[in-house]
Every structure is written in C-alpha cells, then in structure tokens.
Coordinates of N, CA and C in Angstrom, one line a residue:
X11 N 48.7 -96.6 -21.8 CA 47.6 -97.3 -21.1 C 46.9 -96.1 -20.2
X12 N 47.7 -95.4 -19.7 CA 47.6 -94.1 -18.7 C 46.6 -93.6 -19.2
X13 N 46.9 -92.9 -20.6 CA 46.0 -91.9 -21.5 C 44.9 -92.5 -21.7
X14 N 44.9 -93.8 -22.3 CA 43.7 -94.5 -22.7 C 42.7 -94.3 -21.2
X15 N 43.2 -94.7 -20.0 CA 42.3 -94.5 -18.9 C 42.0 -92.9 -18.6
X16 N 42.8 -92.5 -18.7 CA 42.6 -90.7 -18.5 C 41.4 -90.1 -19.5
X17 N 41.4 -90.9 -20.8 CA 40.6 -90.5 -22.1 C 39.5 -90.9 -21.7
X18 N 39.3 -92.2 -21.2 CA 37.9 -92.6 -20.7 C 37.4 -91.8 -19.8
X19 N 38.1 -91.9 -18.9 CA 37.9 -90.9 -17.5 C 37.1 -89.4 -18.3
X20 N 37.8 -89.0 -19.0 CA 37.4 -87.8 -19.6 C 35.9 -87.9 -20.4
X21 N 35.9 -88.9 -20.9 CA 34.7 -89.3 -21.7 C 33.5 -89.5 -20.8
X22 N 33.6 -90.4 -19.7 CA 32.7 -90.4 -19.0 C 31.8 -89.1 -18.0
X23 N 33.0 -88.2 -17.9 CA 32.7 -87.0 -17.0 C 31.9 -86.6 -18.3
X24 N 32.4 -85.9 -19.5 CA 31.8 -85.4 -20.2 C 30.6 -85.6 -20.5
X25 N 30.2 -87.3 -21.0 CA 28.9 -87.8 -20.9 C 28.0 -87.7 -19.9
X26 N 28.3 -87.9 -18.2 CA 27.6 -87.1 -17.4 C 27.1 -85.6 -17.5
X27 N 28.1 -84.9 -17.9 CA 27.9 -83.4 -17.7 C 26.5 -83.5 -18.9
X28 N 26.6 -84.2 -20.1 CA 25.6 -84.0 -21.0 C 24.4 -84.7 -20.6
X29 N 24.5 -85.5 -20.0 CA 23.1 -86.0 -19.2 C 22.5 -85.1 -18.4
X30 N 23.6 -84.7 -17.8 CA 23.0 -83.2 -16.7 C 22.6 -82.6 -17.3
X31 N 23.5 -81.7 -18.5 CA 22.9 -80.6 -19.6 C 21.5 -81.0 -19.9
X32 N 21.3 -82.3 -20.6 CA 19.8 -82.4 -21.0 C 18.9 -82.9 -20.3
X33 N 19.3 -83.1 -19.0 CA 17.7 -83.4 -17.7 C 17.6 -81.3 -17.6
X34 N 18.5 -80.8 -17.5 CA 18.3 -79.5 -17.2 C 17.7 -78.9 -18.4
X35 N 17.7 -79.1 -19.2 CA 17.1 -78.8 -20.6 C 15.8 -79.2 -20.6
X36 N 15.4 -80.2 -20.4 CA 14.1 -80.9 -20.3 C 13.3 -80.4 -19.0
X37 N 13.8 -79.9 -18.0 CA 13.1 -79.2 -16.8 C 13.0 -78.1 -17.4
X38 N 13.9 -77.0 -18.1 CA 13.5 -75.9 -18.5 C 12.5 -75.5 -19.4
X39 N 12.6 -76.5 -20.4 CA 11.4 -76.6 -21.2 C 9.9 -76.9 -20.6
X40 N 9.9 -77.7 -19.7 CA 8.9 -78.2 -19.1 C 8.1 -77.1 -18.3
X41 N 9.3 -76.4 -17.6 CA 8.9 -74.8 -16.8 C 8.1 -73.7 -17.9
X42 N 8.9 -73.9 -19.1 CA 8.5 -73.0 -19.8 C 7.1 -73.2 -20.5
X43 N 7.1 -74.7 -20.9 CA 5.2 -74.6 -21.5 C 4.6 -74.6 -20.2
X44 N 4.7 -74.6 -19.2 CA 3.9 -74.5 -17.8 C 3.6 -72.9 -17.7
X45 N 4.9 -72.4 -17.8 CA 4.8 -70.7 -17.7 C 3.9 -69.9 -18.8
X46 N 4.2 -70.7 -20.0 CA 2.9 -70.1 -21.0 C 1.6 -70.6 -21.1
X47 N 1.7 -71.5 -20.6 CA 0.1 -72.0 -20.3 C -0.7 -71.1 -19.3
X48 N 0.4 -71.0 -18.2 CA -0.2 -70.0 -17.1 C -0.3 -68.5 -17.7
X49 N 0.4 -68.0 -18.5 CA 0.4 -67.0 -19.4 C -1.2 -66.6 -20.0
X50 N -1.3 -67.9 -20.7 CA -2.5 -67.8 -21.8 C -3.9 -67.8 -20.8
X51 N -3.5 -68.6 -20.1 CA -4.8 -68.7 -18.8 C -4.9 -67.2 -18.1
X52 N -4.0 -66.4 -18.1 CA -4.3 -65.4 -17.2 C -4.6 -63.9 -18.3
X53 N -3.7 -64.1 -19.5 CA -4.4 -63.3 -20.8 C -6.0 -63.9 -20.8
X54 N -6.3 -65.1 -20.7 CA -8.1 -65.2 -20.9 C -8.5 -64.4 -19.9
X55 N -8.5 -64.6 -18.4 CA -8.9 -64.2 -17.2 C -9.1 -62.6 -17.5
X56 N -8.0 -61.9 -18.0 CA -7.8 -60.5 -18.3 C -9.0 -60.1 -19.2
X57 N -8.6 -60.9 -20.3 CA -10.2 -60.2 -21.2 C -11.5 -60.8 -20.8
X58 N -11.6 -61.4 -20.0 CA -13.1 -61.8 -19.6 C -13.1 -60.8 -18.3
X59 N -12.3 -60.7 -17.6 CA -12.7 -59.5 -16.6 C -13.0 -58.3 -17.5
X60 N -12.2 -58.0 -18.2 CA -12.6 -56.7 -18.9 C -13.8 -56.6 -19.6
X61 N -14.0 -58.0 -20.3 CA -15.6 -57.7 -21.0 C -16.5 -57.4 -20.0
X62 N -16.7 -58.2 -18.9 CA -17.2 -57.9 -17.8 C -17.5 -56.6 -16.9
X63 N -16.2 -56.3 -17.0 CA -16.3 -54.7 -16.5 C -16.9 -53.9 -17.4
X64 N -16.7 -54.0 -18.9 CA -17.3 -52.9 -19.9 C -18.9 -53.4 -19.5
X65 N -19.2 -54.8 -19.6 CA -20.6 -54.8 -19.5 C -21.5 -54.0 -18.4
X66 N -20.6 -54.3 -17.0 CA -20.9 -53.6 -15.8 C -21.0 -52.1 -16.2
X67 N -20.0 -51.5 -16.8 CA -20.4 -50.1 -17.0 C -21.2 -49.6 -17.9
X68 N -21.6 -50.4 -18.9 CA -22.6 -50.1 -20.1 C -24.2 -50.1 -19.1
X69 N -24.5 -51.2 -18.0 CA -25.2 -51.5 -17.1 C -25.6 -50.3 -16.2
X70 N -24.4 -50.0 -16.1 CA -24.7 -48.7 -14.8 C -24.8 -47.2 -15.6
X71 N -24.1 -47.3 -16.8 CA -24.9 -46.0 -17.5 C -26.2 -46.1 -17.9
X72 N -26.7 -47.2 -18.4 CA -28.4 -47.4 -18.7 C -29.1 -47.2 -17.2
X73 N -28.2 -47.7 -16.2 CA -29.2 -47.3 -14.9 C -29.6 -46.0 -14.8
X74 N -28.3 -45.2 -14.8 CA -28.0 -43.7 -15.0 C -29.4 -43.2 -15.3
X75 N -29.2 -43.5 -16.7 CA -30.3 -42.7 -17.8 C -31.5 -43.2 -17.4
X76 N -31.9 -44.5 -16.8 CA -33.4 -45.0 -16.5 C -33.6 -44.2 -14.9
X77 N -32.8 -44.0 -13.9 CA -32.9 -43.0 -13.1 C -33.3 -41.4 -13.2
X78 N -32.3 -40.7 -14.3 CA -32.8 -39.4 -14.7 C -34.3 -39.4 -15.4
X79 N -34.5 -40.4 -16.4 CA -36.2 -40.4 -16.8 C -36.9 -40.5 -15.5
X80 N -36.8 -41.5 -14.6 CA -37.6 -41.8 -13.5 C -37.8 -40.2 -12.9
X81 N -36.7 -39.7 -12.8 CA -36.6 -38.7 -11.7 C -37.6 -37.1 -12.7
X82 N -37.5 -37.1 -13.5 CA -38.0 -36.5 -14.6 C -39.3 -36.5 -14.6
X83 N -39.6 -37.8 -14.7 CA -41.6 -38.6 -14.6 C -41.8 -38.0 -13.2
X84 N -41.2 -38.2 -12.1 CA -41.6 -37.9 -10.8 C -41.9 -36.5 -10.8
X85 N -40.9 -35.6 -11.0 CA -41.2 -34.2 -11.1 C -42.4 -33.9 -11.8
X86 N -42.5 -34.2 -12.7 CA -43.6 -33.9 -13.9 C -44.9 -34.4 -13.1
X87 N -45.0 -35.6 -12.6 CA -46.1 -36.2 -12.1 C -46.5 -35.1 -10.8
X88 N -45.4 -34.7 -10.1 CA -45.5 -34.1 -8.7 C -46.5 -32.8 -9.1
X89 N -45.4 -32.1 -10.6 CA -46.1 -31.0 -10.8 C -47.4 -31.0 -11.1
X90 N -47.9 -32.1 -11.9 CA -49.4 -32.0 -12.1 C -50.1 -32.3 -10.9
X91 N -49.8 -33.1 -10.1 CA -50.7 -33.0 -8.8 C -50.7 -31.8 -8.2
X92 N -49.9 -31.0 -8.1 CA -49.7 -30.0 -7.5 C -51.0 -29.1 -8.2
X93 N -50.5 -28.7 -9.4 CA -51.6 -28.1 -10.5 C -52.9 -28.4 -9.7
X94 N -53.1 -29.6 -10.0 CA -54.6 -30.5 -9.7 C -55.1 -29.8 -8.4
X95 N -54.4 -29.6 -7.5 CA -54.3 -29.4 -6.3 C -55.0 -28.2 -6.1
X96 N -54.1 -27.0 -6.6 CA -54.0 -25.7 -6.8 C -55.5 -25.4 -7.7
X97 N -55.9 -26.3 -8.6 CA -57.2 -25.7 -9.4 C -58.1 -26.3 -8.0
X98 N -58.3 -27.5 -8.0 CA -59.5 -28.0 -6.5 C -59.7 -26.3 -5.8
X99 N -58.6 -25.9 -5.2 CA -58.6 -24.9 -4.2 C -59.3 -23.6 -4.7
X100 N -59.4 -23.5 -6.0 CA -60.0 -22.3 -6.7 C -59.1 -21.7 -7.2
X101 N -57.7 -21.4 -7.3 CA -57.1 -20.9 -7.7 C -56.7 -20.9 -9.4

C-alpha cells in the first residue's frame, strides 16, 4: 500500500511538472510570436526609412544640380549686363 501511495505521489508530482512545463512552453511560444512580430515591424520601418533616405538623397542631388545651373545662369546674366554696360559707356 505504501508503494502505491508513493507511486501516486510521484505521478501527481510528474503531472504538476508537466503542467508547469506546458505553461512555460505556451509562454515561450507567445513571447516568440511577439518577438517575431516586433522584428517584422522593425524591418518594415527600416525599409521605409531607407527608402525615404534614398528619396531624400535623390532630391538633394537634384537640388544641387539646379543650384549649379542657377549659378551658371546668374553668372552669364551678370556677364551680359556688364557687357551691355560697357558698350553703353562707349568701350
């Protein structure tokens, strides 16, 4: 009879450990799913950030090209105005 009681106690202990293990497994899996969702969100935000960075850099390069063209145009305009002024002075 004592052996039966000992066996039943071990069985109850084993079942309690099994329930604890399963609860920990469910918690671990939930944390894994959360981690993966956060990873996917982070990667999507990274890709968006990089796309915006590339767009910003392209706009910056375009702005610099337009700036250089404007500077050339202004220099040419000043040259023409100075040339006209010199002609008016009789040179």
